[in-house]
Tab-separated table of C-alpha atoms in Angstrom:
chain	number	residue	atom	x	y	z
X	279	UNK	CA	0.000	0.000	0.000
X	280	UNK	CA	1.183	3.506	-0.714
X	281	UNK	CA	1.487	5.502	2.446
X	282	UNK	CA	2.035	9.178	2.887
X	283	UNK	CA	5.405	10.153	4.246
X	284	UNK	CA	5.509	12.736	6.997
X	285	UNK	CA	7.595	15.872	7.105
X	286	UNK	CA	8.317	16.902	10.669
X	287	UNK	CA	10.733	19.419	12.130
X	288	UNK	CA	12.001	18.576	15.619
X	289	UNK	CA	10.144	20.867	17.964
X	290	UNK	CA	12.891	20.866	20.557
X	291	UNK	CA	14.552	23.834	18.855
X	292	UNK	CA	11.333	25.664	18.068
X	293	UNK	CA	9.062	27.889	20.064
X	294	UNK	CA	5.950	26.032	21.134
X	295	UNK	CA	3.891	29.212	20.882
X	296	UNK	CA	2.272	30.576	17.778
X	297	UNK	CA	0.563	27.473	16.425
X	298	UNK	CA	-1.640	26.916	19.451
X	299	UNK	CA	-0.655	23.251	19.546
X	300	UNK	CA	1.632	22.885	22.558
X	301	UNK	CA	0.485	19.298	23.122
X	302	UNK	CA	1.319	18.285	19.591
X	303	UNK	CA	4.702	20.000	19.573
X	304	UNK	CA	5.562	18.583	22.965
X	305	UNK	CA	5.060	15.022	21.763
X	306	UNK	CA	6.891	15.861	18.532
X	307	UNK	CA	9.917	17.061	20.471
X	308	UNK	CA	9.944	14.019	22.726
X	309	UNK	CA	9.328	11.602	19.871
X	310	UNK	CA	12.043	12.979	17.628
X	311	UNK	CA	14.610	13.206	20.399
X	312	UNK	CA	13.824	9.589	21.277
X	313	UNK	CA	14.784	8.619	17.744
X	314	UNK	CA	17.946	10.702	17.944
X	315	UNK	CA	18.952	8.877	21.126
X	316	UNK	CA	18.196	5.467	19.612
X	317	UNK	CA	20.223	6.072	16.444
X	318	UNK	CA	23.823	4.900	16.195
X	319	UNK	CA	26.293	5.298	13.315
X	320	UNK	CA	26.021	2.520	10.744
X	321	UNK	CA	29.720	1.816	11.306
X	322	UNK	CA	28.963	1.014	14.965
X	323	UNK	CA	26.247	-1.445	13.978
X	324	UNK	CA	28.574	-3.113	11.484
X	325	UNK	CA	31.331	-3.422	14.098
X	326	UNK	CA	28.962	-4.899	16.691
X	327	UNK	CA	29.087	-8.734	16.656
X	328	UNK	CA	25.519	-8.778	18.005
X	329	UNK	CA	24.170	-7.199	14.803
X	330	UNK	CA	22.339	-9.902	12.795
X	331	UNK	CA	24.129	-10.664	9.490
X	332	UNK	CA	21.007	-9.901	7.467
X	333	UNK	CA	20.714	-6.458	9.047
X	334	UNK	CA	24.423	-5.813	8.513
X	335	UNK	CA	24.056	-6.564	4.798
X	336	UNK	CA	21.094	-4.220	4.502
X	337	UNK	CA	22.982	-1.459	6.265
X	338	UNK	CA	25.951	-1.869	3.934
X	339	UNK	CA	23.569	-1.658	0.993
X	340	UNK	CA	22.012	1.566	2.261
X	341	UNK	CA	25.406	3.213	2.450
X	342	UNK	CA	26.018	2.385	-1.190
X	343	UNK	CA	22.589	3.856	-1.988
X	344	UNK	CA	23.423	6.922	0.062
X	345	UNK	CA	26.650	7.504	-1.871
X	346	UNK	CA	24.791	6.944	-5.147
X	347	UNK	CA	22.149	9.509	-4.188
X	348	UNK	CA	24.763	12.233	-3.931
X	349	UNK	CA	27.115	11.169	-6.719
X	350	UNK	CA	24.512	10.289	-9.350
X	351	UNK	CA	21.220	11.926	-8.360
X	352	UNK	CA	22.654	15.249	-7.125
X	353	UNK	CA	20.899	14.885	-3.761
X	354	UNK	CA	22.321	16.486	-0.597
X	355	UNK	CA	25.673	15.308	0.734
X	356	UNK	CA	25.165	15.334	4.488
X	357	UNK	CA	24.890	12.960	7.458
X	358	UNK	CA	21.309	11.816	6.830
X	359	UNK	CA	20.897	8.020	6.545
X	360	UNK	CA	24.355	7.376	7.972
X	361	UNK	CA	22.840	6.235	11.289
X	362	UNK	CA	20.354	3.506	12.136
X	363	UNK	CA	17.748	3.073	14.882
X	364	UNK	CA	15.536	0.154	15.833
X	365	UNK	CA	12.404	1.761	17.268
X	366	UNK	CA	10.790	-1.554	18.270
X	367	UNK	CA	7.552	-0.501	16.569
X	368	UNK	CA	6.114	-0.832	13.038
X	369	UNK	CA	5.853	2.907	12.217
X	370	UNK	CA	7.838	5.983	13.104
X	371	UNK	CA	4.763	8.232	13.283
X	372	UNK	CA	1.043	8.000	12.636
X	373	UNK	CA	-0.386	10.670	10.357
X	374	UNK	CA	-3.853	12.105	10.685
X	375	UNK	CA	-5.404	13.192	7.386
X	376	UNK	CA	-8.893	14.663	7.141
X	377	UNK	CA	-11.261	15.867	4.422
X	378	UNK	CA	-14.909	16.994	4.276
X	379	UNK	CA	-17.745	14.519	3.814
X	380	UNK	CA	-18.353	15.692	0.245
X	381	UNK	CA	-15.012	17.049	-0.924
X	382	UNK	CA	-11.271	16.435	-1.260
X	383	UNK	CA	-9.820	19.588	0.275
X	384	UNK	CA	-7.431	18.339	2.962
X	385	UNK	CA	-7.546	19.906	6.373
X	386	UNK	CA	-4.195	21.610	6.914
X	387	UNK	CA	-2.006	22.176	9.931
X	388	UNK	CA	0.683	24.851	10.025
X	389	UNK	CA	4.108	24.573	11.618
X	390	UNK	CA	7.145	26.790	12.163
X	391	UNK	CA	9.748	26.551	9.347
X	392	UNK	CA	7.890	23.755	7.560
X	393	UNK	CA	4.802	25.780	6.695
X	394	UNK	CA	1.398	24.171	6.213
X	395	UNK	CA	0.723	20.545	5.325
X	396	UNK	CA	-2.287	18.335	4.797
X	397	UNK	CA	-1.471	15.977	7.641
X	398	UNK	CA	-0.483	15.963	11.307
X	399	UNK	CA	2.032	13.450	12.647
X	400	UNK	CA	1.933	11.801	16.080
X	401	UNK	CA	4.575	9.534	17.575
X	402	UNK	CA	1.976	7.774	19.699
X	403	UNK	CA	-0.703	5.792	17.859
X	404	UNK	CA	-3.293	6.089	20.633
X	405	UNK	CA	-2.858	9.868	20.759
X	406	UNK	CA	-3.278	10.057	16.995
X	407	UNK	CA	-6.473	8.032	17.206
X	408	UNK	CA	-7.877	10.238	19.970
X	409	UNK	CA	-7.337	13.350	17.884
X	410	UNK	CA	-8.750	11.603	14.816
X	411	UNK	CA	-11.885	10.754	16.789
X	412	UNK	CA	-12.258	14.409	17.742
X	413	UNK	CA	-12.126	15.395	14.070
X	414	UNK	CA	-14.689	12.734	13.188
X	415	UNK	CA	-17.000	14.200	15.825
X	416	UNK	CA	-16.653	17.555	14.034
X	417	UNK	CA	-17.819	15.959	10.778
X	418	UNK	CA	-14.518	15.274	9.027
X	419	UNK	CA	-13.714	12.048	7.221
X	420	UNK	CA	-10.440	10.914	8.773
X	421	UNK	CA	-7.668	8.370	8.310
X	422	UNK	CA	-4.834	7.479	10.676
X	423	UNK	CA	-1.946	6.219	8.546
X	424	UNK	CA	1.227	4.456	9.754
X	425	UNK	CA	4.296	6.209	8.347
X	426	UNK	CA	7.642	4.429	7.823
X	427	UNK	CA	9.860	7.533	7.525
X	428	UNK	CA	9.902	11.296	7.674
X	429	UNK	CA	12.222	14.110	6.709
X	430	UNK	CA	13.334	17.000	8.885
X	431	UNK	CA	14.282	18.909	5.714
X	432	UNK	CA	17.950	18.728	6.679
X	433	UNK	CA	17.436	20.521	9.972
X	434	UNK	CA	18.392	17.464	12.045
X	435	UNK	CA	21.949	17.417	10.701
X	436	UNK	CA	22.845	19.055	14.034
X	437	UNK	CA	21.650	15.860	15.743
X	438	UNK	CA	23.263	13.317	13.422
X	439	UNK	CA	20.895	13.596	10.465
X	440	UNK	CA	17.712	11.723	9.603
X	441	UNK	CA	18.342	8.048	10.452
X	442	UNK	CA	17.625	4.771	8.751
X	443	UNK	CA	14.898	2.923	10.646
X	444	UNK	CA	13.704	-0.614	11.253
X	445	UNK	CA	10.352	0.498	9.804
X	446	UNK	CA	11.707	0.294	6.241
X	447	UNK	CA	15.192	-1.277	6.348
X	448	UNK	CA	13.896	-4.650	5.104
X	449	UNK	CA	11.983	-3.303	2.126
X	450	UNK	CA	12.808	-4.933	-1.239
X	451	UNK	CA	15.951	-3.365	-2.651
X	452	UNK	CA	14.205	-1.119	-5.170
X	453	UNK	CA	11.719	0.181	-2.623
X	454	UNK	CA	14.461	0.719	-0.046
X	455	UNK	CA	16.383	2.841	-2.542
X	456	UNK	CA	13.176	4.692	-3.414
X	457	UNK	CA	12.571	5.479	0.250
X	458	UNK	CA	16.045	6.921	0.794
X	459	UNK	CA	15.919	8.947	-2.429
X	460	UNK	CA	12.417	10.255	-1.666
X	461	UNK	CA	13.280	11.545	1.782
X	462	UNK	CA	16.562	13.116	0.633
X	463	UNK	CA	14.673	14.920	-2.135
X	464	UNK	CA	12.698	16.818	0.501
X	465	UNK	CA	16.033	18.258	1.613
X	466	UNK	CA	16.897	19.333	-1.945
X	467	UNK	CA	13.864	21.510	-2.801
X	468	UNK	CA	10.906	22.129	-0.498
X	469	UNK	CA	8.178	24.748	-0.654
X	470	UNK	CA	6.262	25.534	2.497
X	471	UNK	CA	2.826	26.032	0.922
X	472	UNK	CA	2.342	23.080	-1.421
X	473	UNK	CA	2.191	19.487	-0.175
X	474	UNK	CA	1.304	18.161	-3.627
X	475	UNK	CA	4.307	19.841	-5.263
X	476	UNK	CA	6.731	18.541	-2.630
X	477	UNK	CA	5.426	14.994	-2.626
X	478	UNK	CA	5.088	14.595	-6.382
X	479	UNK	CA	8.638	15.907	-6.873
X	480	UNK	CA	10.001	13.429	-4.328
X	481	UNK	CA	7.888	10.599	-5.773
X	482	UNK	CA	9.219	11.271	-9.266
X	483	UNK	CA	12.797	11.267	-7.961
X	484	UNK	CA	12.275	8.032	-6.037
X	485	UNK	CA	10.941	6.260	-9.123
X	486	UNK	CA	13.510	7.571	-11.587
X	487	UNK	CA	16.357	7.226	-9.117
X	488	UNK	CA	15.473	3.664	-8.132
X	489	UNK	CA	15.459	2.639	-11.779
X	490	UNK	CA	18.944	4.075	-12.232
X	491	UNK	CA	20.139	2.321	-9.084
X	492	UNK	CA	18.780	-1.014	-10.319
X	493	UNK	CA	19.960	-0.656	-13.919
X	494	UNK	CA	22.754	-3.210	-13.404
X	495	UNK	CA	20.590	-5.513	-11.252
X	496	UNK	CA	18.073	-7.058	-13.683
X	497	UNK	CA	16.290	-9.367	-11.217
X	498	UNK	CA	15.771	-6.609	-8.669
X	499	UNK	CA	14.689	-4.239	-11.436
X	500	UNK	CA	12.090	-6.725	-12.696
X	501	UNK	CA	10.722	-7.083	-9.160
X	502	UNK	CA	10.624	-3.305	-8.729
X	503	UNK	CA	8.836	-2.755	-12.041
X	504	UNK	CA	6.319	-5.477	-11.228
X	505	UNK	CA	5.541	-3.767	-7.938
X	506	UNK	CA	5.230	-0.389	-9.626
X	507	UNK	CA	2.946	-1.884	-12.281
X	508	UNK	CA	0.628	-3.164	-9.522
X	509	UNK	CA	0.802	0.273	-7.956
X	510	UNK	CA	-0.077	1.886	-11.305
X	511	UNK	CA	-3.192	-0.274	-11.608
X	512	UNK	CA	-4.182	0.710	-8.105
X	513	UNK	CA	-3.635	4.388	-8.864
X	514	UNK	CA	-5.687	4.123	-12.045
X	515	UNK	CA	-8.683	2.680	-10.196
X	516	UNK	CA	-8.324	5.165	-7.347
X	517	UNK	CA	-8.081	8.044	-9.818
X	518	UNK	CA	-11.209	6.850	-11.622
X	519	UNK	CA	-13.027	6.607	-8.322
X	520	UNK	CA	-11.912	10.079	-7.307
X	521	UNK	CA	-13.229	11.555	-10.555
X	522	UNK	CA	-16.573	9.802	-10.124
X	523	UNK	CA	-16.856	11.085	-6.574
X	524	UNK	CA	-15.912	14.581	-7.704
X	525	UNK	CA	-18.840	14.495	-10.138
X	526	UNK	CA	-21.132	13.281	-7.363
X	527	UNK	CA	-20.084	16.131	-5.079
X	528	UNK	CA	-20.788	18.651	-7.831
X	529	UNK	CA	-24.313	17.281	-8.233
X	530	UNK	CA	-27.546	17.770	-6.304
X	531	UNK	CA	-26.984	17.896	-2.552
X	532	UNK	CA	-29.979	15.683	-1.767
X	533	UNK	CA	-28.565	12.718	-3.719
X	534	UNK	CA	-24.870	12.971	-2.787
X	535	UNK	CA	-24.828	10.504	0.101
X	536	UNK	CA	-26.566	7.740	-1.846
X	537	UNK	CA	-24.501	8.309	-5.011
X	538	UNK	CA	-21.281	8.394	-2.993
X	539	UNK	CA	-22.122	5.076	-1.339
X	540	UNK	CA	-22.776	3.533	-4.762
X	541	UNK	CA	-19.370	4.661	-6.097
X	542	UNK	CA	-17.560	3.311	-3.038
X	543	UNK	CA	-19.381	-0.019	-3.303
X	544	UNK	CA	-18.400	-0.293	-6.968
X	545	UNK	CA	-14.724	0.394	-6.202
X	546	UNK	CA	-14.662	-2.232	-3.467
X	547	UNK	CA	-16.203	-4.767	-5.815
X	548	UNK	CA	-13.736	-4.032	-8.621
X	549	UNK	CA	-10.588	-3.847	-6.482
X	550	UNK	CA	-9.814	-7.611	-6.208
X	551	UNK	CA	-9.674	-7.928	-9.992
X	552	UNK	CA	-8.321	-4.542	-11.065
X	553	UNK	CA	-6.069	-3.650	-8.117
X	554	UNK	CA	-5.067	-6.949	-6.460
X	555	UNK	CA	-3.171	-6.415	-3.253
X	556	UNK	CA	-4.923	-3.120	-2.555
X	557	UNK	CA	-8.328	-4.459	-1.556
X	558	UNK	CA	-7.857	-3.340	2.051
X	559	UNK	CA	-7.165	0.225	0.932
X	560	UNK	CA	-10.494	0.404	-0.878
X	561	UNK	CA	-12.330	-1.239	2.022
X	562	UNK	CA	-11.391	1.567	4.393
X	563	UNK	CA	-11.055	4.404	1.855
X	564	UNK	CA	-12.820	7.716	2.348
X	565	UNK	CA	-12.355	11.265	1.078
X	566	UNK	CA	-9.233	11.740	3.198
X	567	UNK	CA	-7.672	8.674	1.549
X	568	UNK	CA	-8.339	9.951	-1.961
X	569	UNK	CA	-7.202	13.474	-1.099
X	570	UNK	CA	-3.800	12.541	0.342
X	571	UNK	CA	-3.217	10.019	-2.445
X	572	UNK	CA	-3.722	12.692	-5.095
X	573	UNK	CA	-1.035	14.811	-3.408
X	574	UNK	CA	1.503	12.138	-4.323
X	575	UNK	CA	0.062	11.165	-7.677
X	576	UNK	CA	-1.277	14.154	-9.589
X	577	UNK	CA	1.910	16.000	-10.581
X	578	UNK	CA	4.310	13.061	-10.967
X	579	UNK	CA	3.914	12.851	-14.794
X	580	UNK	CA	4.763	16.539	-15.062
X	581	UNK	CA	7.935	16.147	-13.006
X	582	UNK	CA	8.892	13.127	-15.092
X	583	UNK	CA	8.400	15.194	-18.225
X	584	UNK	CA	10.547	17.965	-16.752
X	585	UNK	CA	13.335	15.448	-16.100
X	586	UNK	CA	13.213	14.385	-19.746
X	587	UNK	CA	13.173	18.017	-20.948
X	588	UNK	CA	16.341	18.658	-18.942
X	589	UNK	CA	18.089	15.835	-20.784
X	590	UNK	CA	17.854	13.459	-17.825
X	591	UNK	CA	20.506	15.612	-16.183
X	592	UNK	CA	19.896	15.562	-12.437
X	593	UNK	CA	21.651	18.837	-11.683
X	594	UNK	CA	19.648	20.676	-14.348
X	595	UNK	CA	16.433	18.950	-13.256
X	596	UNK	CA	16.747	20.008	-9.616
X	597	UNK	CA	17.656	23.531	-10.735
X	598	UNK	CA	14.515	23.668	-12.890
X	599	UNK	CA	12.424	22.575	-9.902
X	600	UNK	CA	14.134	25.208	-7.768
X	601	UNK	CA	13.084	27.880	-10.272
X	602	UNK	CA	9.439	26.937	-9.761
X	603	UNK	CA	9.625	27.439	-6.001
X	604	UNK	CA	9.190	31.254	-5.915
X	605	UNK	CA	6.008	31.128	-8.000
X	606	UNK	CA	2.579	31.396	-6.432
X	607	UNK	CA	1.074	27.983	-5.747
X	608	UNK	CA	-1.450	28.067	-8.595
X	609	UNK	CA	1.061	29.398	-11.115
X	610	UNK	CA	3.530	26.716	-10.056
X	611	UNK	CA	0.950	24.021	-10.646
X	612	UNK	CA	-0.211	25.467	-13.949
X	613	UNK	CA	3.386	25.563	-15.123
X	614	UNK	CA	3.913	21.926	-14.211
X	615	UNK	CA	0.644	20.865	-15.809
X	616	UNK	CA	1.607	22.557	-19.046
X	617	UNK	CA	4.853	20.586	-19.080
X	618	UNK	CA	2.883	17.413	-19.769
X	619	UNK	CA	2.258	18.851	-23.204
X	620	UNK	CA	5.880	19.898	-23.560
X	621	UNK	CA	5.097	23.539	-24.273
X	622	UNK	CA	6.336	25.573	-21.317
X	623	UNK	CA	9.733	27.010	-20.367
X	624	UNK	CA	10.372	26.610	-16.636
X	625	UNK	CA	12.810	29.524	-16.450
X	626	UNK	CA	10.790	32.627	-15.448
X	627	UNK	CA	13.466	34.873	-16.980
X	628	UNK	CA	12.723	33.548	-20.463
X	629	UNK	CA	8.945	33.910	-20.404
X	630	UNK	CA	7.234	36.523	-22.579
X	631	UNK	CA	6.760	39.720	-20.616
X	632	UNK	CA	9.375	38.846	-17.999
């Protein structure tokens, strides 16, 4: 299943005033610092005779991926993913996402430095569920999603960098590489007002980068492509469902609930055949599920097109993305959308009238 990846800045160095969420920032500070304390340099794990051989091999592999990310993909060269922590739990955080009963506009939360995002991360699952229940009582459709990794946008380099975690270290090789590349991408270019832009950019890099990493590993590449093909079928069905629901929500108010239920029932019936492996996602899906999924999915083709337009040159690609950052959110998205047709120059200095 595709899961959203959180972006969280350690609150320990931030003022807890301003956002009106002292409880949330308090748990964020404690949770992140707990991870910092648990993390040890990969070299220490490799030198420890108590480290299981399988884990040692995975850690060695991640360091090769980490070097590749900088040398080949032009991603940041810092201390992130040079440490490892076993958190003794299946997720690093649990994200709350929420949307209206008849719409896909994500509820947003705003944070210092990071800006606003369409999710809120909690290090304690029970606390996340309590807050999700409060939102449900207010009328929101809510999901609590387990998250395997998050990025501190490079801020945590002062504490040893973002660490590798037990929550994803045993992923198949292609997906492990994709995870590392995705999270490092958030440190390369990040805009504080556009979750969809940030996530689609990182998702495009993870996919393209993983394919480069696996180019000399045909068996692993075949496995990766098979997994991505299953994911593509899932995305296609989810996208179709989202469009049908969008039409329902634009229709007569008195028939929305019944029409919505019919669309959801149809998707659940079709999922076993058209999106095998994702049946559980459709069983529990609601507007929040579709909304957060679109943040990762919608702009990926445009970023892929941009990569091709820049000659598959990673340095030029990241620079082109960087040039989009100062634009207003809607102009940024319109620019990216136009790239799918191959008609737009991403350098503002070369546009007519500039």
